């Protein structure tokens, strides 16, 4: 079974089930209990035992959970299909519009909108059962009932549409792995606070203006009556109920989003070696760290997170790290080391090449056409090299046509590249690179004392060269766009933060290596340019 | 158990401690001591001076009333002035305090008392709502208001660079290799509580203050004396503003911080500007956070009578109940021993840790030194008081010298520490500054291959460096140290001084909690 498929089946599926369970529990304890309590009090029953009885009855017979269950299953499906680990940065305006007009966006938006509408209606029916449900048809003479129902439905759909746009177009689906991983309970607890409720309300909550506009718009669309009849629906019970329902919806959706992030991005520990090592003829796509590092998406990200964790110089990682420096018996091959080094250095070099190709194409060395001989190369670092498609001429023609169209203002508006967009899109993919840099900085420095057979130390020049090349390219980019004055409220987009994080990670990794090895690092076979750069690090003059 | 009686006599009046050589502290005249220090440190001597310009205390720390003499007022006048100066809450307090005056009716005092109680309840409710505008607690800002211009110092972990916090909430960076002294000043840099250099970086300095953490990036080869606002980045989280304390992960990629407004322990990934709540409890605010040197544990001291140590994989913790809140704590170089002092007891406590699953802390903290105030006779037959309540502990990076700074007395106690095979404290002596100067804070230089340099900030604002030259002991394997010392049932003799003075009282007990370590349970017992 392919590793990514295995990951989806064995890991992600169970994590999604845990997300659903957690959210349904939260529904019972939080919004639904609140709705029942509010409804009981609004009926004039102030006896706490009665309130408690109603709440307990709901907990013991949670048949009402069916609606939120269906809604969250649908949302979970959309989330699982849409989540991403790197922020989406459109290169041109046309790309934005293309995504917006795509069938996938339409279908996913519809699913989110319907889920949100049903969830809002569910809360309305709990808070005030007298109000009409969208599932039950009104009596033929009930014009007010129809108006109220339309109001509830459209309010839910409108909130869902806003949320769908945020989620699918505004990088709401971006998974940002946490800094540290305390227990799940602790992380969930930290997401339930008054400040979080306030944040949820501010982000997705309703506003009075949206109520008014929607009320009037609905009435205007219903052309038979005069516009003043629109205010009929603005009765106090409906307004209060809708306000409460949309707040509860905002809290629920924010909680679901947070919980999804918490569970899906949990770290995994992937073994360095497996049974296939003994019998190499078996499935090469087995559950191993080296294979996971060569994969893509969330699995690759979690694999680099695992690599970073095991490389950290903490005593608990010593046993696992010693496997990296081990050699195979018999044969004496540093299989584990090469297994993690090849995909990591490939990733760093590819990233450097992407940046170079866009910013300084003249610096890219001409690669000879002759393929590299694996027996000569110390490491198979070009294992994942992209094979160029034979349709280069077609691409060139298409590019020429597009360049021609860009001369016209209308087309230029859509097709012209947005400022710094390419660099931003490249840096959006920088997180695994950052972790690879951090991990190899630590692994190289721990090899100083732990690498008994010298398996890592012969590749130190390669690793340092990759770091220094990347640093040169990253430092060469203009810094103007990444600075933000301290104290300003707006935060930078994720890709800008990653750009800064990459610079910081590179420096820290190089300082870690130079501090550990001292001046002896200069004795390694490296170019004069890199030697002088390392000397700056040794002198702590590289800021 | 070692006590201050075992230390040698302090230097005589008129002399200050200049250096330590071969285990003995030497003193001389102030000018001569400075010359000695300069000669010893050579090119690495960092002089902390601010030139001609005066350093004024920040407005947030001074009050206009300080400029006037107190005079007698009637109770009503006091109430009225309190109302005009600090509002009606202060006026109510004044009414409550004036009950014995006779002029204020007892009833008015009772009403004021009740109103204040209601106000306190309202404030507690209000605390549930996040608010960025809070004042720094007295526990964390105690370094301020000592009268001197320099409040605290922090050595760079890898270079001969010293950052000094001044009483006007500015930070100046002094380096042995550069004559330029960058001045770090920002509109958000108010009520600075702690500064810390980022490890494995030449240029990043974190400043904990009222608005959050300001992360300054100082180019080491830049000649700018006043870095602009573009060199600073704000890391702010509602749970941890104002910042009480911060601590870098030894690798430098993570920064733990705690605030005055809640008991949240927050960890920042500084590069990505992403934070995560590592723990949020129901206790009082956290006053101290300290990452162990090998990065696997984090010590957290609460303003209440508890402290916790977290392991950094799953962030489970073990906690200890205390008789009074923790005042200061230090980790040993190997991260297996934690020394701490409380606010009220002049006792040095020690907790050992072993590697394995969980935190691995000992159940009971052992007393290893007694700092009770004592009268000592100098060579000049003059009697002076040494010891008392402790302000700060400072342990050198190799854990061979431990400096203890006291709150009231002028003398710093210095101990020689070693792990052969368990924690061993030997008397070093007393360090003294100029007459009448009390030590405010002290910090050891971090990047020395041998010996140590202790930088002491005196209440006059003067920063004195005390070089210590000694033969470094070969440190035993950390894991063996912890096991050999902590697994033994005869802990009283393991943590001892000269095999004669045993630590035979254990007062601080660990409270059983859910994430306990199965490895240490029952091995470290109270005698």
PDB file of C-alpha atoms in Angstrom, chain A residues 56-260:
ATOM      1  CA  UNK A  56     -29.585  15.993  31.750  1.00  0.00           C
ATOM      2  CA  UNK A  57     -32.461  14.602  29.716  1.00  0.00           C
ATOM      3  CA  UNK A  58     -30.838  15.980  26.615  1.00  0.00           C
ATOM      4  CA  UNK A  59     -27.477  14.490  27.601  1.00  0.00           C
ATOM      5  CA  UNK A  60     -28.922  11.068  28.322  1.00  0.00           C
ATOM      6  CA  UNK A  61     -31.005  10.915  25.141  1.00  0.00           C
ATOM      7  CA  UNK A  62     -28.922  12.839  22.648  1.00  0.00           C
ATOM      8  CA  UNK A  63     -31.226  12.213  19.697  1.00  0.00           C
ATOM      9  CA  UNK A  64     -31.067  15.899  18.857  1.00  0.00           C
ATOM     10  CA  UNK A  65     -27.421  15.467  18.028  1.00  0.00           C
ATOM     11  CA  UNK A  66     -28.410  14.026  14.672  1.00  0.00           C
ATOM     12  CA  UNK A  67     -28.497  17.426  12.948  1.00  0.00           C
ATOM     13  CA  UNK A  68     -25.110  18.658  14.236  1.00  0.00           C
ATOM     14  CA  UNK A  69     -23.696  15.195  13.531  1.00  0.00           C
ATOM     15  CA  UNK A  70     -24.710  15.379   9.868  1.00  0.00           C
ATOM     16  CA  UNK A  71     -23.505  18.988   9.585  1.00  0.00           C
ATOM     17  CA  UNK A  72     -20.120  18.216  11.094  1.00  0.00           C
ATOM     18  CA  UNK A  73     -19.704  15.076   8.994  1.00  0.00           C
ATOM     19  CA  UNK A  74     -20.245  17.191   5.889  1.00  0.00           C
ATOM     20  CA  UNK A  75     -17.898  19.892   7.169  1.00  0.00           C
ATOM     21  CA  UNK A  76     -15.328  17.282   8.115  1.00  0.00           C
ATOM     22  CA  UNK A  77     -15.486  15.860   4.610  1.00  0.00           C
ATOM     23  CA  UNK A  78     -14.916  19.304   3.100  1.00  0.00           C
ATOM     24  CA  UNK A  79     -12.084  19.979   5.532  1.00  0.00           C
ATOM     25  CA  UNK A  80     -10.385  16.678   4.775  1.00  0.00           C
ATOM     26  CA  UNK A  81     -10.567  17.360   1.056  1.00  0.00           C
ATOM     27  CA  UNK A  82      -9.489  20.987   1.283  1.00  0.00           C
ATOM     28  CA  UNK A  83      -6.876  21.382   3.984  1.00  0.00           C
ATOM     29  CA  UNK A  84      -3.445  22.488   2.929  1.00  0.00           C
ATOM     30  CA  UNK A  85      -0.085  22.838   4.619  1.00  0.00           C
ATOM     31  CA  UNK A  86       1.149  25.755   2.542  1.00  0.00           C
ATOM     32  CA  UNK A  87      -0.672  29.015   2.074  1.00  0.00           C
ATOM     33  CA  UNK A  88      -2.235  29.668  -1.302  1.00  0.00           C
ATOM     34  CA  UNK A  89      -0.746  32.745  -2.955  1.00  0.00           C
ATOM     35  CA  UNK A  90      -2.287  33.670  -6.308  1.00  0.00           C
ATOM     36  CA  UNK A  91       0.301  34.761  -8.851  1.00  0.00           C
ATOM     37  CA  UNK A  92      -2.202  36.667 -11.005  1.00  0.00           C
ATOM     38  CA  UNK A  93      -5.720  37.996 -10.583  1.00  0.00           C
ATOM     39  CA  UNK A  94      -6.869  35.467 -13.121  1.00  0.00           C
ATOM     40  CA  UNK A  95      -5.755  32.693 -10.791  1.00  0.00           C
ATOM     41  CA  UNK A  96      -7.972  34.099  -8.052  1.00  0.00           C
ATOM     42  CA  UNK A  97     -10.937  34.308 -10.353  1.00  0.00           C
ATOM     43  CA  UNK A  98     -10.279  30.858 -11.754  1.00  0.00           C
ATOM     44  CA  UNK A  99     -10.339  29.392  -8.277  1.00  0.00           C
ATOM     45  CA  UNK A 100     -13.418  31.385  -7.375  1.00  0.00           C
ATOM     46  CA  UNK A 101     -15.281  30.214 -10.482  1.00  0.00           C
ATOM     47  CA  UNK A 102     -14.151  26.616 -10.274  1.00  0.00           C
ATOM     48  CA  UNK A 103     -16.639  23.788  -9.838  1.00  0.00           C
ATOM     49  CA  UNK A 104     -14.743  22.516  -6.831  1.00  0.00           C
ATOM     50  CA  UNK A 105     -15.105  25.844  -5.062  1.00  0.00           C
ATOM     51  CA  UNK A 106     -18.809  25.950  -5.918  1.00  0.00           C
ATOM     52  CA  UNK A 107     -19.528  22.462  -4.619  1.00  0.00           C
ATOM     53  CA  UNK A 108     -17.503  22.899  -1.439  1.00  0.00           C
ATOM     54  CA  UNK A 109     -19.070  26.290  -0.779  1.00  0.00           C
ATOM     55  CA  UNK A 110     -22.531  24.808  -1.217  1.00  0.00           C
ATOM     56  CA  UNK A 111     -21.738  22.072   1.275  1.00  0.00           C
ATOM     57  CA  UNK A 112     -20.402  24.548   3.810  1.00  0.00           C
ATOM     58  CA  UNK A 113     -23.332  26.918   3.303  1.00  0.00           C
ATOM     59  CA  UNK A 114     -25.937  24.198   3.707  1.00  0.00           C
ATOM     60  CA  UNK A 115     -24.216  22.811   6.800  1.00  0.00           C
ATOM     61  CA  UNK A 116     -24.071  26.257   8.322  1.00  0.00           C
ATOM     62  CA  UNK A 117     -27.701  26.985   7.453  1.00  0.00           C
ATOM     63  CA  UNK A 118     -28.891  23.753   9.039  1.00  0.00           C
ATOM     64  CA  UNK A 119     -26.723  24.256  12.093  1.00  0.00           C
ATOM     65  CA  UNK A 120     -28.043  27.797  12.590  1.00  0.00           C
ATOM     66  CA  UNK A 121     -31.593  26.586  12.148  1.00  0.00           C
ATOM     67  CA  UNK A 122     -30.925  23.815  14.655  1.00  0.00           C
ATOM     68  CA  UNK A 123     -29.871  26.350  17.282  1.00  0.00           C
ATOM     69  CA  UNK A 124     -32.906  28.503  16.461  1.00  0.00           C
ATOM     70  CA  UNK A 125     -35.200  25.537  16.989  1.00  0.00           C
ATOM     71  CA  UNK A 126     -33.540  24.800  20.342  1.00  0.00           C
ATOM     72  CA  UNK A 127     -33.642  28.377  21.614  1.00  0.00           C
ATOM     73  CA  UNK A 128     -37.148  29.091  20.415  1.00  0.00           C
ATOM     74  CA  UNK A 129     -39.135  26.064  19.198  1.00  0.00           C
ATOM     75  CA  UNK A 130     -42.029  28.362  18.266  1.00  0.00           C
ATOM     76  CA  UNK A 131     -40.092  29.723  15.341  1.00  0.00           C
ATOM     77  CA  UNK A 132     -40.514  27.798  12.097  1.00  0.00           C
ATOM     78  CA  UNK A 133     -38.027  25.170  11.115  1.00  0.00           C
ATOM     79  CA  UNK A 134     -36.768  25.109   7.557  1.00  0.00           C
ATOM     80  CA  UNK A 135     -37.522  21.398   7.390  1.00  0.00           C
ATOM     81  CA  UNK A 136     -41.218  21.777   8.250  1.00  0.00           C
ATOM     82  CA  UNK A 137     -43.434  23.493   5.655  1.00  0.00           C
ATOM     83  CA  UNK A 138     -45.556  26.465   6.731  1.00  0.00           C
ATOM     84  CA  UNK A 139     -49.327  26.606   6.569  1.00  0.00           C
ATOM     85  CA  UNK A 140     -50.641  28.111   3.298  1.00  0.00           C
ATOM     86  CA  UNK A 141     -51.927  31.212   5.087  1.00  0.00           C
ATOM     87  CA  UNK A 142     -48.769  31.764   7.092  1.00  0.00           C
ATOM     88  CA  UNK A 143     -47.045  34.603   5.209  1.00  0.00           C
ATOM     89  CA  UNK A 144     -45.151  35.674   8.311  1.00  0.00           C
ATOM     90  CA  UNK A 145     -44.037  32.102   8.860  1.00  0.00           C
ATOM     91  CA  UNK A 146     -42.596  31.992   5.354  1.00  0.00           C
ATOM     92  CA  UNK A 147     -40.820  35.292   5.837  1.00  0.00           C
ATOM     93  CA  UNK A 148     -39.343  34.197   9.133  1.00  0.00           C
ATOM     94  CA  UNK A 149     -38.278  30.897   7.673  1.00  0.00           C
ATOM     95  CA  UNK A 150     -36.639  32.624   4.716  1.00  0.00           C
ATOM     96  CA  UNK A 151     -34.897  34.981   7.090  1.00  0.00           C
ATOM     97  CA  UNK A 152     -33.498  32.121   9.173  1.00  0.00           C
ATOM     98  CA  UNK A 153     -32.457  30.188   6.090  1.00  0.00           C
ATOM     99  CA  UNK A 154     -30.800  33.105   4.325  1.00  0.00           C
ATOM    100  CA  UNK A 155     -29.044  34.234   7.468  1.00  0.00           C
ATOM    101  CA  UNK A 156     -27.513  30.788   7.837  1.00  0.00           C
ATOM    102  CA  UNK A 157     -26.608  30.640   4.163  1.00  0.00           C
ATOM    103  CA  UNK A 158     -25.074  34.087   4.268  1.00  0.00           C
ATOM    104  CA  UNK A 159     -22.913  33.204   7.267  1.00  0.00           C
ATOM    105  CA  UNK A 160     -21.970  29.979   5.524  1.00  0.00           C
ATOM    106  CA  UNK A 161     -21.033  31.864   2.357  1.00  0.00           C
ATOM    107  CA  UNK A 162     -18.809  34.254   4.295  1.00  0.00           C
ATOM    108  CA  UNK A 163     -17.181  31.338   6.034  1.00  0.00           C
ATOM    109  CA  UNK A 164     -16.745  29.361   2.813  1.00  0.00           C
ATOM    110  CA  UNK A 165     -15.005  32.327   1.207  1.00  0.00           C
ATOM    111  CA  UNK A 166     -12.730  32.708   4.233  1.00  0.00           C
ATOM    112  CA  UNK A 167     -12.005  28.997   4.321  1.00  0.00           C
ATOM    113  CA  UNK A 168     -11.423  28.330   0.653  1.00  0.00           C
ATOM    114  CA  UNK A 169     -10.152  31.641  -0.693  1.00  0.00           C
ATOM    115  CA  UNK A 170      -8.544  33.347   2.267  1.00  0.00           C
ATOM    116  CA  UNK A 171      -6.325  30.495   3.484  1.00  0.00           C
ATOM    117  CA  UNK A 172      -8.708  29.462   6.252  1.00  0.00           C
ATOM    118  CA  UNK A 173      -7.828  25.888   5.307  1.00  0.00           C
ATOM    119  CA  UNK A 174      -4.144  26.363   6.072  1.00  0.00           C
ATOM    120  CA  UNK A 175      -2.926  24.000   8.777  1.00  0.00           C
ATOM    121  CA  UNK A 176      -0.341  25.669  10.970  1.00  0.00           C
ATOM    122  CA  UNK A 177       1.462  23.128  13.165  1.00  0.00           C
ATOM    123  CA  UNK A 178       1.772  24.179  16.760  1.00  0.00           C
ATOM    124  CA  UNK A 179       4.972  25.209  18.477  1.00  0.00           C
ATOM    125  CA  UNK A 180       4.756  22.627  21.220  1.00  0.00           C
ATOM    126  CA  UNK A 181       2.439  19.706  21.845  1.00  0.00           C
ATOM    127  CA  UNK A 182       0.996  19.508  25.325  1.00  0.00           C
ATOM    128  CA  UNK A 183      -1.742  16.984  26.030  1.00  0.00           C
ATOM    129  CA  UNK A 184      -4.857  17.127  23.866  1.00  0.00           C
ATOM    130  CA  UNK A 185      -6.979  18.063  26.837  1.00  0.00           C
ATOM    131  CA  UNK A 186      -4.703  20.980  27.633  1.00  0.00           C
ATOM    132  CA  UNK A 187      -4.748  22.180  24.037  1.00  0.00           C
ATOM    133  CA  UNK A 188      -8.515  21.862  23.781  1.00  0.00           C
ATOM    134  CA  UNK A 189      -8.861  23.653  27.120  1.00  0.00           C
ATOM    135  CA  UNK A 190      -6.740  26.524  25.872  1.00  0.00           C
ATOM    136  CA  UNK A 191      -9.158  26.936  22.962  1.00  0.00           C
ATOM    137  CA  UNK A 192     -12.128  27.345  25.285  1.00  0.00           C
ATOM    138  CA  UNK A 193     -11.894  30.728  26.885  1.00  0.00           C
ATOM    139  CA  UNK A 194     -13.790  33.974  26.949  1.00  0.00           C
ATOM    140  CA  UNK A 195     -11.213  35.556  24.682  1.00  0.00           C
ATOM    141  CA  UNK A 196     -11.745  32.747  22.171  1.00  0.00           C
ATOM    142  CA  UNK A 197     -15.501  33.311  22.261  1.00  0.00           C
ATOM    143  CA  UNK A 198     -14.909  36.986  21.679  1.00  0.00           C
ATOM    144  CA  UNK A 199     -12.527  36.187  18.832  1.00  0.00           C
ATOM    145  CA  UNK A 200     -15.053  33.794  17.270  1.00  0.00           C
ATOM    146  CA  UNK A 201     -17.780  36.418  17.514  1.00  0.00           C
ATOM    147  CA  UNK A 202     -15.572  39.086  15.949  1.00  0.00           C
ATOM    148  CA  UNK A 203     -14.428  36.793  13.164  1.00  0.00           C
ATOM    149  CA  UNK A 204     -17.568  34.953  12.137  1.00  0.00           C
ATOM    150  CA  UNK A 205     -20.282  36.424  14.292  1.00  0.00           C
ATOM    151  CA  UNK A 206     -23.318  38.385  13.154  1.00  0.00           C
ATOM    152  CA  UNK A 207     -23.694  42.131  12.995  1.00  0.00           C
ATOM    153  CA  UNK A 208     -26.874  44.106  13.401  1.00  0.00           C
ATOM    154  CA  UNK A 209     -26.356  45.722  10.015  1.00  0.00           C
ATOM    155  CA  UNK A 210     -26.373  42.326   8.311  1.00  0.00           C
ATOM    156  CA  UNK A 211     -29.679  41.564  10.059  1.00  0.00           C
ATOM    157  CA  UNK A 212     -31.247  44.772   8.872  1.00  0.00           C
ATOM    158  CA  UNK A 213     -29.951  44.545   5.332  1.00  0.00           C
ATOM    159  CA  UNK A 214     -31.053  40.950   5.003  1.00  0.00           C
ATOM    160  CA  UNK A 215     -34.491  41.713   6.404  1.00  0.00           C
ATOM    161  CA  UNK A 216     -35.091  44.585   4.026  1.00  0.00           C
ATOM    162  CA  UNK A 217     -33.599  42.758   1.056  1.00  0.00           C
ATOM    163  CA  UNK A 218     -35.819  39.762   1.617  1.00  0.00           C
ATOM    164  CA  UNK A 219     -38.864  41.935   1.704  1.00  0.00           C
ATOM    165  CA  UNK A 220     -37.880  43.857  -1.399  1.00  0.00           C
ATOM    166  CA  UNK A 221     -37.393  40.626  -3.269  1.00  0.00           C
ATOM    167  CA  UNK A 222     -40.885  39.640  -2.241  1.00  0.00           C
ATOM    168  CA  UNK A 223     -42.420  42.315  -4.528  1.00  0.00           C
ATOM    169  CA  UNK A 224     -46.077  41.827  -3.666  1.00  0.00           C
ATOM    170  CA  UNK A 225     -46.020  43.689  -0.380  1.00  0.00           C
ATOM    171  CA  UNK A 226     -44.889  47.214   0.401  1.00  0.00           C
ATOM    172  CA  UNK A 227     -41.339  47.734   1.683  1.00  0.00           C
ATOM    173  CA  UNK A 228     -42.523  48.762   5.143  1.00  0.00           C
ATOM    174  CA  UNK A 229     -43.871  45.217   5.649  1.00  0.00           C
ATOM    175  CA  UNK A 230     -40.258  44.146   5.840  1.00  0.00           C
ATOM    176  CA  UNK A 231     -40.028  45.397   9.357  1.00  0.00           C
ATOM    177  CA  UNK A 232     -42.633  42.848  10.397  1.00  0.00           C
ATOM    178  CA  UNK A 233     -39.949  40.205  10.522  1.00  0.00           C
ATOM    179  CA  UNK A 234     -37.767  42.369  12.732  1.00  0.00           C
ATOM    180  CA  UNK A 235     -39.674  41.305  15.800  1.00  0.00           C
ATOM    181  CA  UNK A 236     -37.739  41.032  19.044  1.00  0.00           C
ATOM    182  CA  UNK A 237     -37.980  37.242  19.663  1.00  0.00           C
ATOM    183  CA  UNK A 238     -36.780  36.481  16.151  1.00  0.00           C
ATOM    184  CA  UNK A 239     -33.939  38.960  16.397  1.00  0.00           C
ATOM    185  CA  UNK A 240     -32.787  37.701  19.799  1.00  0.00           C
ATOM    186  CA  UNK A 241     -33.020  34.075  18.735  1.00  0.00           C
ATOM    187  CA  UNK A 242     -31.197  34.676  15.477  1.00  0.00           C
ATOM    188  CA  UNK A 243     -28.524  36.689  17.203  1.00  0.00           C
ATOM    189  CA  UNK A 244     -27.963  33.925  19.724  1.00  0.00           C
ATOM    190  CA  UNK A 245     -28.059  31.188  17.126  1.00  0.00           C
ATOM    191  CA  UNK A 246     -25.493  32.868  14.918  1.00  0.00           C
ATOM    192  CA  UNK A 247     -23.200  33.482  17.889  1.00  0.00           C
ATOM    193  CA  UNK A 248     -23.466  29.813  18.810  1.00  0.00           C
ATOM    194  CA  UNK A 249     -22.797  28.901  15.210  1.00  0.00           C
ATOM    195  CA  UNK A 250     -19.700  31.128  15.169  1.00  0.00           C
ATOM    196  CA  UNK A 251     -18.429  29.522  18.372  1.00  0.00           C
ATOM    197  CA  UNK A 252     -19.125  26.030  17.073  1.00  0.00           C
ATOM    198  CA  UNK A 253     -17.459  26.574  13.722  1.00  0.00           C
ATOM    199  CA  UNK A 254     -14.405  28.195  15.337  1.00  0.00           C
ATOM    200  CA  UNK A 255     -14.164  25.346  17.818  1.00  0.00           C
ATOM    201  CA  UNK A 256     -14.486  22.780  15.044  1.00  0.00           C
ATOM    202  CA  UNK A 257     -11.761  24.552  13.081  1.00  0.00           C
ATOM    203  CA  UNK A 258      -9.441  24.676  16.112  1.00  0.00           C
ATOM    204  CA  UNK A 259     -10.085  21.057  17.020  1.00  0.00           C
ATOM    205  CA  UNK A 260      -9.473  19.962  13.449  1.00  0.00           C
TER     206      UNK A 260
END
